[in-house]
Structure formats: structure tokens, C-alpha cells
Amino acid sequence: MIDFTLTPQQKQLREMAHAFAQGVMRPYAMEADRIEDAPKAYLQQAMALGVGLDLGGAPGQSGAERADDRPQERTANRNGVLLAEEIGWGDPGLALALPGPGLGGPPVALMGTPAQKEKYLGMFRGAKEPMWGAYALTEPEAGSDVSGIRTSAKKVEGGWILNGRKIFITNGGRAAWNVVFATVDPTLGRAGQRAFLVEKGTPGFTCTRILHKMGLRASETAELLFEDCFVPDENLLGGEAQYQARSNGPAGFRVAMQTFDNTRPVVAAMAMGIARAAYEYTLEILRQGYAPTGHFYHSARERLAEMYRKIEAARSLVWEAAWKGDIGEPNSKEASMSKAYAGRVSLEVCAMGLELLGPTGVVDHPVEKLYRDCKVFDIFEGTNQVQHLVVARRLYAAHGIRV
Amino acid sequence: MDFSESPEHRQMREMVRDFARREVAPGAAQRDQQEHFDRTLFERMAALGLTGIPWSEKYGGAGADFTSYIIAMEELAKVDASLSVVLGAHVSLCSWPIDRFGTDEQKERFLTPLAEGRALGAFALTEPGAGSDAAHLQTRAQRQGDTYLLNGQKTFITNGGAADTYVVFATVDPSKGAHGVTAFVVEKGMPGFSFGKEIHKMGIRSSTTQELLFENVEVPIANRLGQEGEGFKIAMATLDGGRNGIAAQALGIAEGALEAAIAYAKQREQFGRPIADFQAIQFKLADMATAIEASRLLTYHAVWMEDHGGGHGMASSMAKLFASDTAMQVATQAVQIFGGYGYTVEYPVERFMRDAKITQIYEGTNEIQRIVISRALLK
Ligand SMILES: Cc1cc2nc3c(=O)[nH]c(=O)nc-3n(C[C@H](O)[C@H](O)[C@H](O)COP(=O)(O)OP(=O)(O)OC[C@H]3O[C@@H](n4cnc5c(N)ncnc54)[C@H](O)[C@@H]3O)c2cc1C
Ligand SMILES: Cc1cc2nc3c(=O)[nH]c(=O)nc-3n(C[C@H](O)[C@H](O)[C@H](O)COP(=O)(O)OP(=O)(O)OC[C@H]3O[C@@H](n4cnc5c(N)ncnc54)[C@H](O)[C@@H]3O)c2cc1C
């Protein structure tokens, strides 16, 4: 059966997120872009309302509540994309700046020991000050090629010594903890990878700089340095036994990838939210400025219809990927398709919006900002090209062809 | 048919390229971030003879052709689109109508300092209520004896505030529509002529864009370009040539972005080899280069027509339309090839992407170019 209706709870969730996006996020969006940071007042308001971000599940109730593994009909993925679309619509930079475990949530929830979940997800429960988690995989020399990471983990008495550099880490500098991927032996490839929970302030761990970007400027993008950074045994994510179980492939890397299956539809939903915002802004201005007759309105109408169609198509892919995730079916292919498509659509829709708006759009207007913001949705969480590789692998694997 | 570059043209290209690489490129990113227009660069262009390339030596120009000017625009835009906009507004929008429609006396008074780069020029057509629809502008010019009283407001004026000489369009009678529009040369410092809001933009941030305010500005009749009611014709003719400049600018942006992308793709390694080894990247580069080549041919064809008797209206529209769309696509793809690095201000491609957008908008949006082209086809 195919059914696109939302449950009453989902509708309510979406309305709440929308109200937050409109009432709390949007008023700060332009300022945040200018100051390249999330304004304190915004973070405080989010905290007061209990709104946080956990890209593995539902932003709104930061992941802590999923620390125990109660069996139940999962709706986390679907709820997650519904909410992500709204906060992307509100402001994508401010969305990623929301306090909470963020991208760091899924690996901890998927793989953490009960004690790790309690400590690192539990800390968000009832937090008074804004706090973040982060996910540190990318390195200067290892972006698309995640198996090529070089940050080293050396076993020592009672723990591990990390050495290396991470780049482009969202909230990496301000985070209470980072999930840091490292390798015990680069020649082992994926099998050598381990993930560690590294707390802020750990000696040997520093944030070396914050990157200045074309867009998404409200969101912190950090470069991290690990110099003989000691991490105790209990911070090896999931415990060593996890990494020895080879039956399903190497665990460290699998966690990194499983994380993406969960987060890509969420990221795609945000991109779609951006596109919807750009569409609505454009429509609003055209409504104000042009009589619905005449040549211009005619060609604009066609454009508007095209923008809308692309957004709807993206939403279908996103919802399907999330639904598959919820019912426990493999969804890498759908997750990648949704991300590649929605990332592209968001850029196309913003570009069309700018075209219709003319100069109004390029001077200090939200659509100008959204256009700068959305380009990165084609890049992070796996570039568009990498998504295509993932999809192609899944398609051809069935025929015994490796690509 | 001959696609080779003449020795003079080659010389111009080498000279501007050298200047662009040595003196313009180094500070381009910083000027962009600080939204800083650097007048000394304009003065350097004056010293090199770039501020008056196509004008007669009699009026302080270099006596060269428009192709030479287009070459300069292209080479500048490869490293800094903002500076090419400054030169474009100065040469093709402000100086051009004075050269074409001015009297000898007006040329001596206004064109000579512009050509020699002692004065910076601007062109003021657009108003808050009249952009694409320039015939319905509201700025009034009321004749009072030997002067006109100008009242009104202009917006989005490139070099606004910084410029010394402004070609301003106003109407002597709004009920006449296009037939009331008249062109004037207004000078900075004239009583009642002031500047409004500075406009913050997505791209070309180191060129100024400002509002102009006219409050009972007394403009002598000697400053009127052409006859009363000829202004609309002057504006449209100016924009025909100006479009070649924008096409060249767009071409330069695309070339700059492609050049950066090729260098990066060869040097960036992922999966143990340069990303240039991946066909996904190779095909992107091939498409980018092909579109650029087509833009180049359209642009140089349009300016060749301009240099050889005119009639280039439709060719210029096509060149501007195609080259600006190409610049946008190529710059966006260049960001993609740079991956996460392309999204940061540490590499020039994000600036190219932001700069490219405006080429699809000003001097007639691309929709307006399509109107121009289709009208000519359906005539
Ligand atoms: C704002 C921002 C936030 C980010 N947040 C995080 C974060 O929180 N945590 C984290 O770990 N990372 C984060 N990233 C990093 C992001 O995931 C990487 O930038 C991305 O994976 C691409 O890697 P790269 O930048 O090294 O590009 P590269 O891998 O160098 O890619 C360059 C180009 O080559 C192409 N390419 C590479 N390999 C192939 C191939 N095999 N076939 C075809 N084409 C190929 C790519 O598609 C791209 O076009 C973030 C990045 C940005 C910009
Ligand atoms: C950075 C910058 C620098 C500029 N520099 C100068 C300058 O130096 N001097 C100057 O005079 N002006 C300048 N302009 C103004 C520019 O040329 C105008 O903005 C442009 O011509 C469009 O006019 P508009 O802003 O009123 O847009 P509008 O005319 O309101 O157009 C809005 C949208 O409607 C579309 N549209 C309008 N009419 C039609 C139609 N009939 N059919 C289909 N689509 C249509 C347009 O394509 C556009 O997408 C500059 C603008 C910018 C942003």
C-alpha cells in the first residue's frame, strides 16, 4: 500500500517545527549570516524551548531518549525528515547550529556501549547551557575517500594516542565531544578504522581554526588537531569487541557509513526545505510586484511550476528513503539518491528564484543567502558524484558487477 | 574567416594579463571580503592606457578598437570580476554615449578626462520603479531657461559615489514615455546631487553600487547629450555595446574558474590518484571548456561586428545571454570540483560563483535578451 498521509502526531510535530522555524529561526537568519555565527539569543531561545538537533532521529527531542533500545515501530527517520525540512526552511545555517548531538548522535546511538550512550547522549537531557556533539571524519587529504583517513590511533596502556588533523567539522570546535575516526594501521584500510569519543578540553586536542565560507555561515566549520592526544579505553566507541566482529565487514567503517544512511535523507530534507523557502519568497515577491497578466507573469508561472515540481519530486525520494530506514530495510541507495537529487534541486530552485527576482534577489535578500547556503548540500555528507557511486554500486552489485 | 589574433591584440592581452596577475589578483579576495573599491587600481589602469582604449587619441584615448577593450575586460575578469565591472561601466556605459552622441565640446570636457582616467564614469538609468522597463522612468528634467532641474532617484548604479562623471537619464515629460527620455552628463559635486544607500551584494563586491539622489540639481543645457527625447535611443544603443563587455566579463569569469578547476583536479588526490583521473571530473571539464569556447566565439563575433560597421544588437544579446549562463554553470561546477574547499573563501571559485550571477542580470536581464532575440527573429 502506498500512503502519503501523516499521522496526527507527525502533523503536530511538523507544525511545531514550522512555528519554531518561522518565529525563532527566521528573525535571526540574516544577522547570523552577517556575523558568521549563531546569535546567543537564538541559542538561548532554542534551549528554553527544548529544541535540539540530532541528525539520527528527530530534532526536537535531542537523542537522549533513544539511549535505551526499546523495541517499537520506528518513526524516527520519518519524523526526522519532516522536522529537517521545516528547520531547513527556517534557516539551514541556524539549523546546523542547533544545540544537540547533531551528526555525532547517530554513531553513538548505533554503536555506543550503554555507558557511552548514557554519558554522551544523556548529557543533553535537561542541559542548561547549549551543548553540541560533532562528527569528525573528513581530513585534509581524505574527503570523498573516507577509507583513506590518516589520523592514527596507537594502543597504549589504558587507552589510545591519537595524532592527526580533521577539517570541515560542523560544530567541531564548540562541541562537548567529537566522534573522531582514526586508523590503527592505514595498510589495513577500512578494517583498521576505529571511532573515539573525544571530549572538549582533552589535552592534545585543539581547534586550530574556523573556516570562512560562501554560505551556511551561521554554522561553525572547524579544523581540529590531535597531537599525542590520549583517549581512555572506555572512549573507544562501542568497545574493542565491536571491531573484531568481522562477519558484517569492518565495524568502524561500517558505523561511518551507516551513519550516512541515516543522515543523508535528513540532510536532503533540509536542502528541500531551502528550496521550498526560495520558492515561497519568489512567489511572494512576484505576487506583490506583477499583475497576473502579461508576458512576464506568463513565463514566470512556468518557472514557478517547475520549481514546485522539483521540490515535490525531491520530497518523494526523501520520504521513501526515511520510510525504508524506519522499517529496517537497507536504504543506502535511496538515501544517496535523495541526497544527490535534493541537493541539486535546491541549487536549481534557488537559481531560478534569483533569476525571477532579478536584482532584488542579489542584494541583501534571503534568496541570495539561500543560494549561497544550498551549494554545500551538493558537497557535504558525500558529494553528488559520490552519491552516484553509491547508487551505481548498489545497482550493479545485483549483477555481480563491481564499480 | 580568420580566427587568429592580430599582433596588437596579442600585445594588449599580454599586457593586461600581466597587470591582472601581478597587481589585481593578489588582493582580489580581500577586497571582496571587505567590499572595498580600490581607486589606485583604477589609476593603474589609467597609467596603462586601459581607461580609454577605444577612444580617439584626440580625446586622450588609445585609438584602438573595441576588440582590444573586450580583451582587456576578459583578462581582468579572469582574476577579478569587480574590477572589470568598474572598467565596463566607465568605458562602455559612461564614455561610449559621450563619444557617440556628444558634441566636440562635450567630448573635450567630459570624454578626455574619462579616457585619461582622471575621472571615473558611471551610467544612471535604473530607478526603483523602472529597471527592465526603462522607458517608464520617473526622474524629471524640467527646462528652465538655460538649465534643466533634475529631480528623482536612481538605484543600482555601478561606480556610484566613487565616480566623477554620470550619464543620467531623465524625462522631460512622463506622459511621452520613451519619447520624453533625455540624457545628461551630471558631475559629482553639483549642488543637490547626492548619494543614497550603498548596496550590499552577493558578488562583484569590490565595485560600488549606490543610489543617486537628485534634488533640484541645476544641469546646464550644455550638459545635455543629444536632443530632448533622444535619451531612450541613446540608452538602448549604449546597452547594445555594453552587452559585449558583460559577455567578455562572463567569459573571463568562466575561464578563471576553469583554469582553477583544472589545476586543482590535477593536484588533488583521492582514492590514491588525482581526481582528474575520474571520468566524472574529466567530462565536467570537457563540458565547461566547450561552453566557454562557444561563449568566446559569440563574444568575439559580436565585437567584430561592432568594429566592422555595427548592427550587432542581436549578436550582442546572444553573446551576453550565452556567456553569462555559461559563467554561472562553469563557476558552480568549479566549486563542485573543489569539493568542501571550494565552499570556503580560501579558494577563488566561490567568489567566481557569486560574481557570475550578476552577469545574468545587469545590462538587461537574460529574459530581456531573449525578448530582444525573439523579437528580431519574429519581425
Ligand atoms: C560546510 C561543511 C560542513 C561539513 N561538515 C562535516 C562534518 O561535520 N564532519 C565531517 O566529517 N565532514 C564534514 N564536511 C566534509 C565533507 O563531507 C567533505 O567536504 C566532502 O566529503 C568532500 O570531500 P572533499 O572536500 O575532500 O572533496 P574531494 O573528495 O577532494 O572531492 C573533490 C571533487 O572530486 C570528486 N570526486 C572525488 N572522488 C571521486 C570519484 N571517485 N569519482 C568521481 N568524482 C570524485 C568530488 O565529487 C568533488 O567534486 C563538511 C564540509 C563542508 C563544506
Ligand atoms: C550590481 C548591479 C549593478 C548595476 N549597475 C547598473 C548601472 O551602472 N546603471 C544602471 O542604470 N543600472 C544598473 N543596474 C541595474 C540593472 O541593469 C537592472 O537591475 C536590470 O536591468 C533589471 O531591472 P530591475 O532591477 O528593475 O528588474 P525588473 O525589471 O524588475 O526585473 C525583475 C525580473 O523580471 C524579469 N522581467 C522583466 N520584464 C520582463 C518581461 N517583459 N518578460 C520576461 N521577464 C521579464 C527580469 O528578467 C527579472 O528576472 C545594476 C544592477 C545591479 C544588481
mmCIF file of C-alpha atoms and ligand atoms in Angstrom, chain A residues 103 135-140 142-145 167-170 213 216 221 376 379-386 389, chain B residues 264 268-271 275 278 280-281 284 336-341 343, ligand 1:
data_model
loop_
_atom_site.group_PDB
_atom_site.id
_atom_site.type_symbol
_atom_site.label_atom_id
_atom_site.label_comp_id
_atom_site.label_asym_id
_atom_site.label_seq_id
_atom_site.Cartn_x
_atom_site.Cartn_y
_atom_site.Cartn_z
ATOM 1 C CA LEU A 103 25.800 14.449 13.315
ATOM 2 C CA TYR A 135 31.268 14.003 13.825
ATOM 3 C CA ALA A 136 34.890 14.209 12.716
ATOM 4 C CA LEU A 137 35.653 12.058 9.738
ATOM 5 C CA THR A 138 36.961 14.300 6.931
ATOM 6 C CA GLU A 139 40.684 15.074 6.760
ATOM 7 C CA PRO A 140 42.661 17.457 4.563
ATOM 8 C CA ALA A 142 40.656 12.342 2.831
ATOM 9 C CA GLY A 143 37.305 13.782 1.804
ATOM 10 C CA SER A 144 35.369 11.613 -0.599
ATOM 11 C CA ASP A 145 37.842 8.832 0.060
ATOM 12 C CA ILE A 167 38.828 19.507 8.603
ATOM 13 C CA PHE A 168 35.329 20.850 7.844
ATOM 14 C CA ILE A 169 33.909 19.551 11.126
ATOM 15 C CA THR A 170 30.482 21.053 11.795
ATOM 16 C CA LYS A 213 32.593 30.036 3.835
ATOM 17 C CA LEU A 216 25.934 28.316 5.757
ATOM 18 C CA THR A 221 33.038 24.632 10.401
ATOM 19 C CA VAL A 376 27.168 22.879 0.124
ATOM 20 C CA ILE A 379 29.173 18.672 -1.324
ATOM 21 C CA PHE A 380 28.958 17.551 2.292
ATOM 22 C CA GLU A 381 27.760 14.161 3.511
ATOM 23 C CA GLY A 382 29.265 12.820 0.303
ATOM 24 C CA THR A 383 29.472 14.881 -2.869
ATOM 25 C CA ASN A 384 26.953 14.475 -5.625
ATOM 26 C CA GLN A 385 29.461 12.312 -7.512
ATOM 27 C CA VAL A 386 29.990 10.086 -4.506
ATOM 28 C CA LEU A 389 28.911 5.991 -6.994
ATOM 29 C CA TYR B 264 43.076 21.649 -8.671
ATOM 30 C CA ARG B 268 44.036 16.892 -5.562
ATOM 31 C CA GLU B 269 44.308 13.183 -4.850
ATOM 32 C CA GLN B 270 41.541 10.933 -3.582
ATOM 33 C CA PHE B 271 41.415 7.132 -3.705
ATOM 34 C CA ILE B 275 40.683 13.369 -9.104
ATOM 35 C CA PHE B 278 37.977 10.225 -12.726
ATOM 36 C CA ALA B 280 33.163 12.225 -13.819
ATOM 37 C CA ILE B 281 35.638 15.090 -13.413
ATOM 38 C CA LYS B 284 32.751 18.078 -16.389
ATOM 39 C CA GLN B 336 31.929 21.217 -7.075
ATOM 40 C CA ILE B 337 35.315 20.055 -8.357
ATOM 41 C CA PHE B 338 36.978 21.745 -5.392
ATOM 42 C CA GLY B 339 34.636 19.878 -3.013
ATOM 43 C CA GLY B 340 34.486 21.275 0.523
ATOM 44 C CA TYR B 341 37.457 23.548 -0.203
ATOM 45 C CA TYR B 343 32.926 26.292 -0.472
HETATM 46 C C1 LIG C 1 30.205 23.279 5.403
HETATM 47 C C2 LIG C 1 30.756 21.903 5.501
HETATM 48 C C3 LIG C 1 30.447 21.122 6.613
HETATM 49 C C4 LIG C 1 30.982 19.828 6.756
HETATM 50 N N1 LIG C 1 30.728 19.093 7.901
HETATM 51 C C5 LIG C 1 31.391 17.925 8.098
HETATM 52 C C6 LIG C 1 31.299 17.223 9.353
HETATM 53 O O1 LIG C 1 30.594 17.642 10.274
HETATM 54 N N2 LIG C 1 32.040 16.103 9.533
HETATM 55 C C7 LIG C 1 32.847 15.594 8.552
HETATM 56 O O2 LIG C 1 33.493 14.573 8.770
HETATM 57 N N3 LIG C 1 32.945 16.225 7.330
HETATM 58 C C8 LIG C 1 32.253 17.379 7.103
HETATM 59 N N4 LIG C 1 32.377 18.041 5.879
HETATM 60 C C9 LIG C 1 33.270 17.497 4.847
HETATM 61 C C10 LIG C 1 32.549 16.996 3.611
HETATM 62 O O3 LIG C 1 31.852 15.845 3.890
HETATM 63 C C11 LIG C 1 33.607 16.832 2.510
HETATM 64 O O4 LIG C 1 33.950 18.114 2.092
HETATM 65 C C12 LIG C 1 33.111 16.012 1.359
HETATM 66 O O5 LIG C 1 33.003 14.689 1.727
HETATM 67 C C13 LIG C 1 34.006 16.128 0.126
HETATM 68 O O6 LIG C 1 35.351 15.914 0.428
HETATM 69 P P1 LIG C 1 36.454 16.936 -0.091
HETATM 70 O O7 LIG C 1 36.003 18.290 0.288
HETATM 71 O O8 LIG C 1 37.766 16.489 0.414
HETATM 72 O O9 LIG C 1 36.392 16.827 -1.657
HETATM 73 P P2 LIG C 1 37.163 15.761 -2.570
HETATM 74 O O10 LIG C 1 36.914 14.408 -2.051
HETATM 75 O O11 LIG C 1 38.550 16.210 -2.725
HETATM 76 O O12 LIG C 1 36.394 15.924 -3.928
HETATM 77 C C14 LIG C 1 36.759 16.863 -4.935
HETATM 78 C C15 LIG C 1 35.925 16.579 -6.167
HETATM 79 O O13 LIG C 1 36.280 15.293 -6.699
HETATM 80 C C16 LIG C 1 35.113 14.495 -6.850
HETATM 81 N N5 LIG C 1 35.444 13.094 -6.641
HETATM 82 C C17 LIG C 1 36.154 12.548 -5.622
HETATM 83 N N6 LIG C 1 36.245 11.224 -5.766
HETATM 84 C C18 LIG C 1 35.585 10.904 -6.899
HETATM 85 C C19 LIG C 1 35.324 9.680 -7.594
HETATM 86 N N7 LIG C 1 35.764 8.516 -7.135
HETATM 87 N N8 LIG C 1 34.606 9.740 -8.746
HETATM 88 C C20 LIG C 1 34.132 10.922 -9.214
HETATM 89 N N9 LIG C 1 34.356 12.097 -8.597
HETATM 90 C C21 LIG C 1 35.074 12.087 -7.456
HETATM 91 C C22 LIG C 1 34.153 15.022 -5.819
HETATM 92 O O14 LIG C 1 32.813 14.734 -6.159
HETATM 93 C C23 LIG C 1 34.430 16.513 -5.880
HETATM 94 O O15 LIG C 1 33.733 17.067 -6.960
HETATM 95 C C24 LIG C 1 31.809 19.310 5.721
HETATM 96 C C25 LIG C 1 32.092 20.095 4.591
HETATM 97 C C26 LIG C 1 31.583 21.372 4.470
HETATM 98 C C27 LIG C 1 31.948 22.173 3.260
#
